[in-house]
Amino acid sequence: MIDLTGRVALITGGSRGIGRATALRLAEAGADVVINFVTSQSAASEVAGEIARLGRSAITVKADMSEPEDISSMLEIVGNEFGKLDILISNAASGGFRQLMDASPANFEAAMNTNVRALMLLAQTALPLMRHEGPRRKIIALSSHGSHRALPAYGLIGASKAAIESLVRHLALELGNQGINVNTVLAGLVETDSTKNFPGAQQAFAEVAGRRLVSGLPLSPEAVANTLLFLCSPLSDLIQGQTIVVDGGEALHG
Ligand SMILES: NC(=O)c1ccc[n+]([C@@H]2O[C@H](COP(=O)([O-])OP(=O)(O)OC[C@H]3O[C@@H](n4cnc5c(N)ncnc54)[C@H](OP(=O)(O)O)[C@@H]3O)[C@@H](O)[C@H]2O)c1
């Protein structure tokens, strides 16, 4: 059994979707959790309430991952509340579904700042809190098949995900010998608030489900959270700088 008792985890975008499922999985395993959100205060508080009922500590922190000052303030709060950080999950993302031919410089900057720059700033700002004795600390970022494929209206997010995977490898190079594992979880298509509203979503969900090679098992936020839990645990201490795919084998078809 994975036991994260005594570990402190920060999950950006922990109010909804995969982030929410991960916050709950880590708390079930014993971790205390910092739930970051930017607009969904009540959803974040609900997650914190569920975690408190599990007997773990949870706080919510409003901070926009595209704003360096917000990232600094958030880590200051983590330091004041818990005095350390063991697990950092860079999950929050934005970018919108639009053609590259319609994207403005502001659209490009928003996607890159929220999705990519935030990971670097989070790692930099969290490092003093992650430099402590004990089990190896874990930094994990979220990616998608858009990092290496061409998907309709996904150019901005896809490019940001390719950059995230590269940042993760380079962070592993810099932090690996300081007691920190840095990895990426690449999830297949999961039904969440961000995906269920894109054009043709229902058809895409059905097509992807038909390509999975796991006897009809659904790819839920909780299924992705299970892989994140594994990567947060000592069971994955020898996995370093990798991109782990959780898609039920859907992409094997090419
Ligand atoms: N769903 C999929 O099919 C899929 C597949 C592969 C990878 N992923 C990746 O998995 C991650 C989570 O996706 P999801 O589908 O679970 O998303 P989601 O349900 O839409 O939730 C997005 C979360 O990110 C937060 N967020 C958005 N912009 C933010 C910002 N600027 N600062 C701080 N928080 C911000 C939201 O906070 P508020 O609630 O406050 O708005 C929310 O908690 C993303 O990195 C996504 O690219 C998703």
PDB file of N, CA and C in Angstrom, residues 12-13 36-39 61-74 90-95 106-122:
ATOM      1  N   THR A  12      -1.560  22.310  -8.495  1.00  0.00           N
ATOM      2  CA  THR A  12      -2.122  23.488  -9.150  1.00  0.00           C
ATOM      3  C   THR A  12      -3.362  23.041  -9.930  1.00  0.00           C
ATOM      4  N   GLY A  13      -4.387  23.884  -9.908  1.00  0.00           N
ATOM      5  CA  GLY A  13      -5.646  23.482 -10.547  1.00  0.00           C
ATOM      6  C   GLY A  13      -6.245  22.264  -9.866  1.00  0.00           C
ATOM      7  N   ASN A  36      -4.636  24.513  -5.172  1.00  0.00           N
ATOM      8  CA  ASN A  36      -4.615  25.814  -5.865  1.00  0.00           C
ATOM      9  C   ASN A  36      -5.809  25.890  -6.835  1.00  0.00           C
ATOM     10  N   PHE A  37      -6.348  27.092  -6.976  1.00  0.00           N
ATOM     11  CA  PHE A  37      -7.412  27.350  -7.952  1.00  0.00           C
ATOM     12  C   PHE A  37      -7.237  28.792  -8.409  1.00  0.00           C
ATOM     13  N   VAL A  38      -7.993  29.179  -9.447  1.00  0.00           N
ATOM     14  CA  VAL A  38      -7.933  30.597  -9.835  1.00  0.00           C
ATOM     15  C   VAL A  38      -9.312  31.256  -9.827  1.00  0.00           C
ATOM     16  N   THR A  39     -10.363  30.491 -10.198  1.00  0.00           N
ATOM     17  CA  THR A  39     -11.717  31.077 -10.172  1.00  0.00           C
ATOM     18  C   THR A  39     -12.687  30.294  -9.278  1.00  0.00           C
ATOM     19  N   VAL A  61      -5.615  27.791  -2.022  1.00  0.00           N
ATOM     20  CA  VAL A  61      -4.874  29.026  -2.310  1.00  0.00           C
ATOM     21  C   VAL A  61      -5.262  29.512  -3.701  1.00  0.00           C
ATOM     22  N   LYS A  62      -5.817  30.721  -3.740  1.00  0.00           N
ATOM     23  CA  LYS A  62      -6.131  31.334  -5.041  1.00  0.00           C
ATOM     24  C   LYS A  62      -4.846  31.933  -5.612  1.00  0.00           C
ATOM     25  N   ALA A  63      -4.465  31.481  -6.802  1.00  0.00           N
ATOM     26  CA  ALA A  63      -3.249  32.017  -7.442  1.00  0.00           C
ATOM     27  C   ALA A  63      -3.317  31.690  -8.931  1.00  0.00           C
ATOM     28  N   ASP A  64      -3.038  32.699  -9.739  1.00  0.00           N
ATOM     29  CA  ASP A  64      -3.066  32.532 -11.191  1.00  0.00           C
ATOM     30  C   ASP A  64      -1.680  32.075 -11.652  1.00  0.00           C
ATOM     31  N   MET A  65      -1.599  30.895 -12.247  1.00  0.00           N
ATOM     32  CA  MET A  65      -0.298  30.332 -12.621  1.00  0.00           C
ATOM     33  C   MET A  65       0.391  31.111 -13.743  1.00  0.00           C
ATOM     34  N   SER A  66      -0.331  32.031 -14.366  1.00  0.00           N
ATOM     35  CA  SER A  66       0.324  32.857 -15.396  1.00  0.00           C
ATOM     36  C   SER A  66       1.004  34.078 -14.779  1.00  0.00           C
ATOM     37  N   GLU A  67       0.837  34.271 -13.459  1.00  0.00           N
ATOM     38  CA  GLU A  67       1.381  35.445 -12.773  1.00  0.00           C
ATOM     39  C   GLU A  67       2.520  35.049 -11.832  1.00  0.00           C
ATOM     40  N   PRO A  68       3.760  35.434 -12.144  1.00  0.00           N
ATOM     41  CA  PRO A  68       4.883  35.055 -11.279  1.00  0.00           C
ATOM     42  C   PRO A  68       4.672  35.465  -9.817  1.00  0.00           C
ATOM     43  N   GLU A  69       4.082  36.645  -9.566  1.00  0.00           N
ATOM     44  CA  GLU A  69       3.892  37.096  -8.172  1.00  0.00           C
ATOM     45  C   GLU A  69       2.923  36.161  -7.440  1.00  0.00           C
ATOM     46  N   ASP A  70       1.899  35.688  -8.152  1.00  0.00           N
ATOM     47  CA  ASP A  70       0.943  34.763  -7.526  1.00  0.00           C
ATOM     48  C   ASP A  70       1.633  33.460  -7.131  1.00  0.00           C
ATOM     49  N   ILE A  71       2.538  32.998  -7.998  1.00  0.00           N
ATOM     50  CA  ILE A  71       3.252  31.745  -7.702  1.00  0.00           C
ATOM     51  C   ILE A  71       4.112  31.941  -6.448  1.00  0.00           C
ATOM     52  N   SER A  72       4.822  33.070  -6.373  1.00  0.00           N
ATOM     53  CA  SER A  72       5.657  33.339  -5.185  1.00  0.00           C
ATOM     54  C   SER A  72       4.807  33.410  -3.925  1.00  0.00           C
ATOM     55  N   SER A  73       3.671  34.142  -4.008  1.00  0.00           N
ATOM     56  CA  SER A  73       2.827  34.277  -2.804  1.00  0.00           C
ATOM     57  C   SER A  73       2.293  32.925  -2.362  1.00  0.00           C
ATOM     58  N   MET A  74       1.930  32.098  -3.351  1.00  0.00           N
ATOM     59  CA  MET A  74       1.374  30.778  -3.015  1.00  0.00           C
ATOM     60  C   MET A  74       2.412  29.944  -2.259  1.00  0.00           C
ATOM     61  N   SER A  90       2.206  20.130 -11.219  1.00  0.00           N
ATOM     62  CA  SER A  90       1.860  21.248 -12.092  1.00  0.00           C
ATOM     63  C   SER A  90       0.806  20.756 -13.073  1.00  0.00           C
ATOM     64  N   ASN A  91      -0.443  20.978 -12.689  1.00  0.00           N
ATOM     65  CA  ASN A  91      -1.590  20.409 -13.416  1.00  0.00           C
ATOM     66  C   ASN A  91      -2.415  21.475 -14.132  1.00  0.00           C
ATOM     67  N   ALA A  92      -2.475  22.691 -13.572  1.00  0.00           N
ATOM     68  CA  ALA A  92      -3.327  23.744 -14.160  1.00  0.00           C
ATOM     69  C   ALA A  92      -2.876  24.042 -15.586  1.00  0.00           C
ATOM     70  N   ALA A  93      -3.848  24.244 -16.464  1.00  0.00           N
ATOM     71  CA  ALA A  93      -3.505  24.577 -17.852  1.00  0.00           C
ATOM     72  C   ALA A  93      -4.630  25.391 -18.454  1.00  0.00           C
ATOM     73  N   SER A  94      -4.254  26.208 -19.418  1.00  0.00           N
ATOM     74  CA  SER A  94      -5.261  26.920 -20.201  1.00  0.00           C
ATOM     75  C   SER A  94      -4.701  27.090 -21.607  1.00  0.00           C
ATOM     76  N   GLY A  95      -5.421  27.775 -22.455  1.00  0.00           N
ATOM     77  CA  GLY A  95      -4.930  27.970 -23.824  1.00  0.00           C
ATOM     78  C   GLY A  95      -6.044  28.070 -24.835  1.00  0.00           C
ATOM     79  N   ALA A 106      -1.192  37.535 -27.767  1.00  0.00           N
ATOM     80  CA  ALA A 106      -1.679  37.419 -26.374  1.00  0.00           C
ATOM     81  C   ALA A 106      -2.145  35.994 -26.083  1.00  0.00           C
ATOM     82  N   ASN A 107      -2.810  35.355 -27.048  1.00  0.00           N
ATOM     83  CA  ASN A 107      -3.241  33.959 -26.855  1.00  0.00           C
ATOM     84  C   ASN A 107      -2.020  33.061 -26.644  1.00  0.00           C
ATOM     85  N   PHE A 108      -0.988  33.281 -27.474  1.00  0.00           N
ATOM     86  CA  PHE A 108       0.231  32.469 -27.394  1.00  0.00           C
ATOM     87  C   PHE A 108       0.887  32.641 -26.019  1.00  0.00           C
ATOM     88  N   GLU A 109       1.029  33.909 -25.610  1.00  0.00           N
ATOM     89  CA  GLU A 109       1.681  34.171 -24.316  1.00  0.00           C
ATOM     90  C   GLU A 109       0.885  33.577 -23.161  1.00  0.00           C
ATOM     91  N   ALA A 110      -0.450  33.682 -23.237  1.00  0.00           N
ATOM     92  CA  ALA A 110      -1.279  33.152 -22.142  1.00  0.00           C
ATOM     93  C   ALA A 110      -1.061  31.650 -21.992  1.00  0.00           C
ATOM     94  N   ALA A 111      -1.069  30.931 -23.118  1.00  0.00           N
ATOM     95  CA  ALA A 111      -0.892  29.472 -23.048  1.00  0.00           C
ATOM     96  C   ALA A 111       0.504  29.128 -22.521  1.00  0.00           C
ATOM     97  N   MET A 112       1.519  29.796 -23.039  1.00  0.00           N
ATOM     98  CA  MET A 112       2.896  29.462 -22.632  1.00  0.00           C
ATOM     99  C   MET A 112       3.166  29.875 -21.183  1.00  0.00           C
ATOM    100  N   ASN A 113       2.634  31.018 -20.786  1.00  0.00           N
ATOM    101  CA  ASN A 113       2.888  31.464 -19.407  1.00  0.00           C
ATOM    102  C   ASN A 113       2.200  30.562 -18.386  1.00  0.00           C
ATOM    103  N   THR A 114       0.934  30.218 -18.662  1.00  0.00           N
ATOM    104  CA  THR A 114       0.192  29.389 -17.697  1.00  0.00           C
ATOM    105  C   THR A 114       0.713  27.964 -17.681  1.00  0.00           C
ATOM    106  N   ASN A 115       1.003  27.429 -18.852  1.00  0.00           N
ATOM    107  CA  ASN A 115       1.295  25.992 -18.926  1.00  0.00           C
ATOM    108  C   ASN A 115       2.781  25.692 -18.763  1.00  0.00           C
ATOM    109  N   VAL A 116       3.653  26.528 -19.339  1.00  0.00           N
ATOM    110  CA  VAL A 116       5.083  26.196 -19.394  1.00  0.00           C
ATOM    111  C   VAL A 116       5.891  27.009 -18.381  1.00  0.00           C
ATOM    112  N   ARG A 117       5.808  28.337 -18.475  1.00  0.00           N
ATOM    113  CA  ARG A 117       6.620  29.162 -17.580  1.00  0.00           C
ATOM    114  C   ARG A 117       6.295  28.860 -16.127  1.00  0.00           C
ATOM    115  N   ALA A 118       5.002  28.586 -15.860  1.00  0.00           N
ATOM    116  CA  ALA A 118       4.597  28.283 -14.478  1.00  0.00           C
ATOM    117  C   ALA A 118       5.374  27.103 -13.918  1.00  0.00           C
ATOM    118  N   LEU A 119       5.608  26.067 -14.739  1.00  0.00           N
ATOM    119  CA  LEU A 119       6.334  24.893 -14.234  1.00  0.00           C
ATOM    120  C   LEU A 119       7.740  25.285 -13.784  1.00  0.00           C
ATOM    121  N   MET A 120       8.416  26.092 -14.615  1.00  0.00           N
ATOM    122  CA  MET A 120       9.780  26.510 -14.241  1.00  0.00           C
ATOM    123  C   MET A 120       9.742  27.364 -12.963  1.00  0.00           C
ATOM    124  N   LEU A 121       8.807  28.313 -12.909  1.00  0.00           N
ATOM    125  CA  LEU A 121       8.745  29.192 -11.736  1.00  0.00           C
ATOM    126  C   LEU A 121       8.330  28.421 -10.485  1.00  0.00           C
ATOM    127  N   LEU A 122       7.412  27.484 -10.647  1.00  0.00           N
ATOM    128  CA  LEU A 122       6.999  26.661  -9.501  1.00  0.00           C
ATOM    129  C   LEU A 122       8.199  25.883  -8.964  1.00  0.00           C
TER     130      LEU A 122
END
